Coordinates of C-alpha atoms in Angstrom, one line a residue:
M11 CA -24.5 -3.3 -12.3
K12 CA -23.1 -4.4 -15.7
V13 CA -19.9 -2.5 -15.0
W14 CA -19.4 -4.2 -11.7
K15 CA -20.0 -7.7 -13.3
I16 CA -17.3 -6.9 -15.9
V17 CA -14.8 -5.8 -13.2
F18 CA -15.6 -8.9 -11.2
C19 CA -14.9 -11.2 -14.2
I20 CA -11.6 -9.3 -14.8
L21 CA -10.6 -9.9 -11.1
L22 CA -11.6 -13.5 -11.3
L23 CA -9.2 -14.0 -14.3
A24 CA -6.5 -12.1 -12.5
A25 CA -6.8 -14.2 -9.4
C26 CA -6.5 -17.4 -11.4
K27 CA -3.3 -16.1 -13.0
N28 CA -1.7 -15.2 -9.7
D29 CA -1.1 -18.7 -8.4
L30 CA 2.3 -18.3 -6.8
K31 CA 2.5 -19.6 -3.2
E32 CA 3.6 -17.0 -0.7
K33 CA 5.0 -18.1 2.7
E34 CA 3.3 -16.7 5.8
P35 CA 5.3 -16.0 8.9
G36 CA 5.1 -18.4 11.8
T37 CA 2.6 -18.3 14.6
R38 CA 3.4 -16.7 17.9
P39 CA 2.7 -18.7 21.2
K40 CA 0.1 -17.1 23.4
E41 CA 2.6 -16.8 26.3
N42 CA 4.9 -14.7 24.1
M43 CA 2.2 -12.1 23.3
P44 CA 1.7 -8.8 25.3
A45 CA -0.7 -9.1 28.2
P46 CA -3.6 -7.1 26.5
V47 CA -3.5 -9.6 23.6
Q48 CA -3.5 -12.5 25.9
N49 CA -6.5 -11.0 27.7
L50 CA -8.3 -10.7 24.3
L51 CA -7.5 -14.3 23.5
T52 CA -9.0 -15.4 26.8
S53 CA -12.1 -13.2 26.3
V54 CA -12.7 -14.6 22.8
E55 CA -12.4 -18.1 24.3
Q56 CA -15.1 -17.1 26.8
Y57 CA -17.3 -15.4 24.3
P58 CA -16.7 -17.0 21.0
D59 CA -19.8 -15.5 19.3
S60 CA -18.7 -11.9 20.0
M61 CA -17.7 -10.4 16.6
G62 CA -16.6 -7.2 18.3
L63 CA -14.1 -9.0 20.6
R64 CA -12.9 -11.2 17.7
M65 CA -12.3 -8.2 15.5
K66 CA -10.4 -6.4 18.2
L67 CA -8.2 -9.5 18.5
V68 CA -7.7 -9.6 14.7
D69 CA -6.5 -6.0 14.8
A70 CA -4.2 -6.7 17.7
L71 CA -2.7 -9.8 16.1
D72 CA -2.3 -7.9 12.9
S73 CA -0.3 -5.2 14.7
L74 CA 2.0 -7.9 16.1
G75 CA 2.6 -9.5 12.8
A76 CA 0.9 -12.7 14.0
Y77 CA -0.9 -13.1 10.6
P78 CA -1.7 -16.8 10.7
Q79 CA -3.6 -16.4 14.0
A80 CA -5.3 -13.2 12.8
L81 CA -6.4 -15.0 9.6
G82 CA -7.7 -17.9 11.7
Q83 CA -9.9 -15.6 13.7
L84 CA -11.3 -14.0 10.6
D85 CA -11.9 -17.3 9.0
S86 CA -13.9 -18.4 12.0
L87 CA -16.2 -15.4 11.5
I88 CA -16.4 -15.9 7.7
R89 CA -17.5 -19.5 8.2
K90 CA -20.5 -18.1 10.1
D91 CA -21.2 -15.2 7.9
S92 CA -19.8 -15.9 4.5
L93 CA -21.7 -13.0 2.8
N94 CA -20.2 -10.3 5.0
Y95 CA -18.4 -7.9 2.7
G96 CA -16.5 -6.3 5.6
L97 CA -15.0 -9.6 6.7
W98 CA -13.7 -10.4 3.3
Y99 CA -12.4 -6.9 2.8
R100 CA -10.6 -7.0 6.2
K101 CA -9.2 -10.4 5.3
A102 CA -7.8 -9.0 2.1
L103 CA -6.1 -6.1 3.9
L104 CA -4.6 -8.6 6.4
Q105 CA -3.3 -10.8 3.6
E106 CA -1.7 -7.7 2.1
N107 CA 0.1 -7.1 5.4
A108 CA 1.2 -10.7 5.4
K109 CA 2.6 -10.3 1.8
D110 CA 0.1 -12.8 0.5
T111 CA -0.8 -11.0 -2.7
T112 CA -2.6 -14.0 -4.3
G113 CA -4.7 -14.5 -1.2
A114 CA -5.5 -10.8 -1.0
L115 CA -6.7 -10.7 -4.6
R116 CA -8.9 -13.8 -3.9
S117 CA -10.4 -12.1 -0.9
Y118 CA -11.0 -8.9 -2.7
R119 CA -12.8 -10.8 -5.4
Y120 CA -15.1 -12.4 -2.8
A121 CA -15.7 -9.0 -1.2
I122 CA -16.6 -7.4 -4.6
R123 CA -18.9 -10.2 -5.4
I124 CA -20.9 -9.4 -2.2
Y125 CA -20.7 -5.6 -2.5
P126 CA -19.0 -3.9 -5.5
S127 CA -17.1 -1.3 -3.5
P128 CA -14.9 1.1 -5.4
D129 CA -12.4 0.9 -2.5
A130 CA -12.0 -2.8 -2.9
M131 CA -11.7 -2.4 -6.7
L132 CA -8.9 0.2 -6.2
A133 CA -7.1 -1.9 -3.6
A134 CA -7.1 -4.9 -6.0
A135 CA -6.0 -2.8 -8.9
N136 CA -3.1 -1.4 -6.9
L137 CA -1.9 -4.9 -6.2
L138 CA -2.2 -5.9 -9.8
A139 CA -0.4 -2.8 -11.0
E140 CA 2.6 -3.7 -8.7
K141 CA 2.5 -7.2 -10.3
K142 CA 2.6 -5.6 -13.8
D143 CA -0.8 -7.1 -14.6
T144 CA -2.7 -5.2 -17.3
T145 CA -5.9 -6.1 -15.4
A146 CA -5.1 -3.1 -13.2
L147 CA -5.6 -0.8 -16.2
R148 CA -8.9 -2.3 -17.1
I149 CA -10.2 -1.9 -13.6
C150 CA -9.2 1.7 -13.5
Q151 CA -10.8 2.4 -16.8
Q152 CA -14.0 0.8 -15.6
L153 CA -14.0 2.9 -12.4
M154 CA -13.1 6.1 -14.3
A155 CA -16.1 5.5 -16.6
L156 CA -18.4 5.8 -13.6
G157 CA -17.4 9.4 -13.0
M158 CA -17.1 9.2 -9.3
G159 CA -15.3 12.5 -8.7
R160 CA -11.8 13.8 -8.4
E161 CA -10.7 11.7 -5.4
Y162 CA -11.3 8.4 -7.2
A163 CA -10.0 9.8 -10.5
A164 CA -6.7 10.6 -8.7
H165 CA -6.5 7.1 -7.3
C166 CA -7.1 5.6 -10.7
H167 CA -4.5 7.8 -12.4
F168 CA -2.0 6.9 -9.6
I169 CA -2.5 3.2 -10.0
T170 CA -2.2 3.5 -13.8
G171 CA 1.0 5.4 -13.2
I172 CA 2.3 2.6 -10.9
Y173 CA 1.6 0.0 -13.7
Y174 CA 3.5 2.0 -16.3
A175 CA 6.3 2.8 -13.9
R176 CA 6.7 -0.9 -13.0
T177 CA 6.7 -1.9 -16.7
G178 CA 9.3 0.6 -17.7
N179 CA 7.2 3.1 -19.6
Q180 CA 8.4 6.4 -18.0
A181 CA 6.6 8.8 -20.3
K182 CA 3.1 7.2 -19.6
A183 CA 3.9 6.8 -15.9
I184 CA 4.8 10.5 -15.6
E185 CA 1.7 11.5 -17.6
S186 CA -0.5 9.4 -15.3
F187 CA 1.1 10.8 -12.1
N188 CA 0.6 14.3 -13.5
N189 CA -3.1 13.5 -14.1
C190 CA -3.3 12.2 -10.5
I191 CA -1.7 15.5 -9.1
R192 CA -4.1 17.6 -11.2
N193 CA -7.0 15.9 -9.4
D194 CA -5.3 16.1 -6.0
L195 CA -2.5 18.6 -5.5
N196 CA -1.6 16.9 -2.1
Y197 CA -1.2 13.4 -3.4
M198 CA 2.3 12.9 -2.0
E199 CA 2.7 9.3 -3.3
A200 CA 2.3 10.6 -6.9
Y201 CA 5.0 13.2 -6.4
M202 CA 7.3 10.6 -4.9
E203 CA 6.8 8.0 -7.6
K204 CA 7.4 10.7 -10.2
G205 CA 10.6 11.7 -8.4
F206 CA 11.7 8.1 -8.2
L207 CA 11.4 7.7 -12.0
Y208 CA 13.6 10.7 -12.6
F209 CA 16.1 9.5 -10.0
D210 CA 16.3 6.0 -11.5
H211 CA 16.8 7.4 -15.0
H212 CA 19.7 9.6 -13.6
Q213 CA 17.8 12.8 -14.1
T214 CA 18.9 14.0 -10.7
Q215 CA 18.1 17.7 -11.1
E216 CA 14.5 16.9 -12.1
A217 CA 14.1 14.4 -9.3
L218 CA 15.4 17.0 -6.8
Q219 CA 12.9 19.6 -8.0
I220 CA 10.1 17.1 -7.4
F221 CA 11.2 16.1 -3.9
Q222 CA 11.6 19.8 -3.0
T223 CA 8.0 20.3 -4.1
V224 CA 7.0 17.5 -1.8
V225 CA 8.5 19.2 1.3
T226 CA 7.2 22.5 0.3
I227 CA 3.7 21.1 0.3
K228 CA 4.3 19.1 3.5
N229 CA 7.3 20.2 5.5
T230 CA 7.0 17.2 7.8
Y231 CA 7.3 14.6 5.1
A232 CA 10.5 12.7 6.1
D233 CA 10.9 10.7 2.9
G234 CA 11.0 13.9 0.9
Y235 CA 14.0 15.2 2.8
Y236 CA 15.7 11.8 2.6
W237 CA 15.4 11.8 -1.2
I238 CA 16.5 15.4 -1.4
A239 CA 19.6 14.3 0.5
K240 CA 20.2 11.5 -1.9
C241 CA 20.0 13.9 -4.8
R242 CA 22.3 16.4 -3.1
E243 CA 24.8 13.6 -2.5
I244 CA 24.9 12.6 -6.2
L245 CA 25.2 16.3 -7.1
K246 CA 28.4 16.4 -5.0
Q247 CA 26.8 18.7 -2.4
P248 CA 27.7 16.9 0.9
A249 CA 26.8 19.7 3.3
E250 CA 23.3 20.0 1.9
A251 CA 23.0 16.2 1.8
I252 CA 23.9 15.9 5.5
D253 CA 21.4 18.7 6.4
N254 CA 18.6 16.9 4.7
Y255 CA 19.5 13.4 6.0
R256 CA 19.4 15.0 9.5
K257 CA 16.0 16.5 8.8
S258 CA 14.6 13.2 7.6
L259 CA 15.9 11.3 10.6
T260 CA 14.5 13.9 13.0
L261 CA 11.1 13.5 11.5
D262 CA 11.3 9.7 11.3
P263 CA 13.9 8.2 13.7
T264 CA 13.2 4.8 12.1
L265 CA 14.8 5.8 8.8
S266 CA 17.9 3.6 9.2
E267 CA 19.0 4.5 5.7
A268 CA 19.4 8.1 6.7
A269 CA 21.4 7.2 9.7
A270 CA 23.6 4.9 7.6
A271 CA 24.1 7.8 5.1
L272 CA 25.2 10.2 7.8
N273 CA 27.7 7.6 9.1
R274 CA 29.0 7.2 5.6
L275 CA 29.4 10.9 5.2
G276 CA 31.2 11.2 8.5
A277 CA 28.4 13.1 10.2
K278 CA 26.4 12.5 13.4

């Protein structure tokens, strides 16, 4: 329990440091929501004590991007059951979706105080790493000391790599991503982040090799083909670039960047 208390204190300090206000998107009128969501709203009004109905509504509002209303529903549950780890953890995830990093860290802190879940610790550490906060490293070190197995070790190394990547330490970032991959050969995000580092440092051939490894491991990974295409374009290989942009767009039609690149290259 001593380790969890240390991590909790670390998170408390981090949450106090992260005091920037992040604007939430506006609420959506009930009449502008899909009929199933309107029905859920009506059901919750009829059965306000039903946690199951309210959580279904939270999920539906989350998927619509109606974050203030979803948070309002969660807060109504938390007021009745303030020691429910699951509610605080769900609130943190919702705040992450709403781009409210400060709020998410605060909610993770409350969740961890109730139940010191490694998943909540990792989620908080990941946010802190993106914010270039050294607290992320300390949390990962504490979790690694618990010896929880390769899966958690991979996550800790990945988050450590994110911290070093965001703070400009390429060597340590790559070392951390390599450690992540040693624990989980299918950790796609670690390969991609490693490739991004090479790409950003104009080491295009090295980046290309990484992205090719990604699609070898998972040949349906659209982002892998997209970044192969970007590398091919830089290497003055337009035919190969076009082919890979097309593959990425076939796998993920929402990749507007790939469509724009094809237009730029005069391809359809």
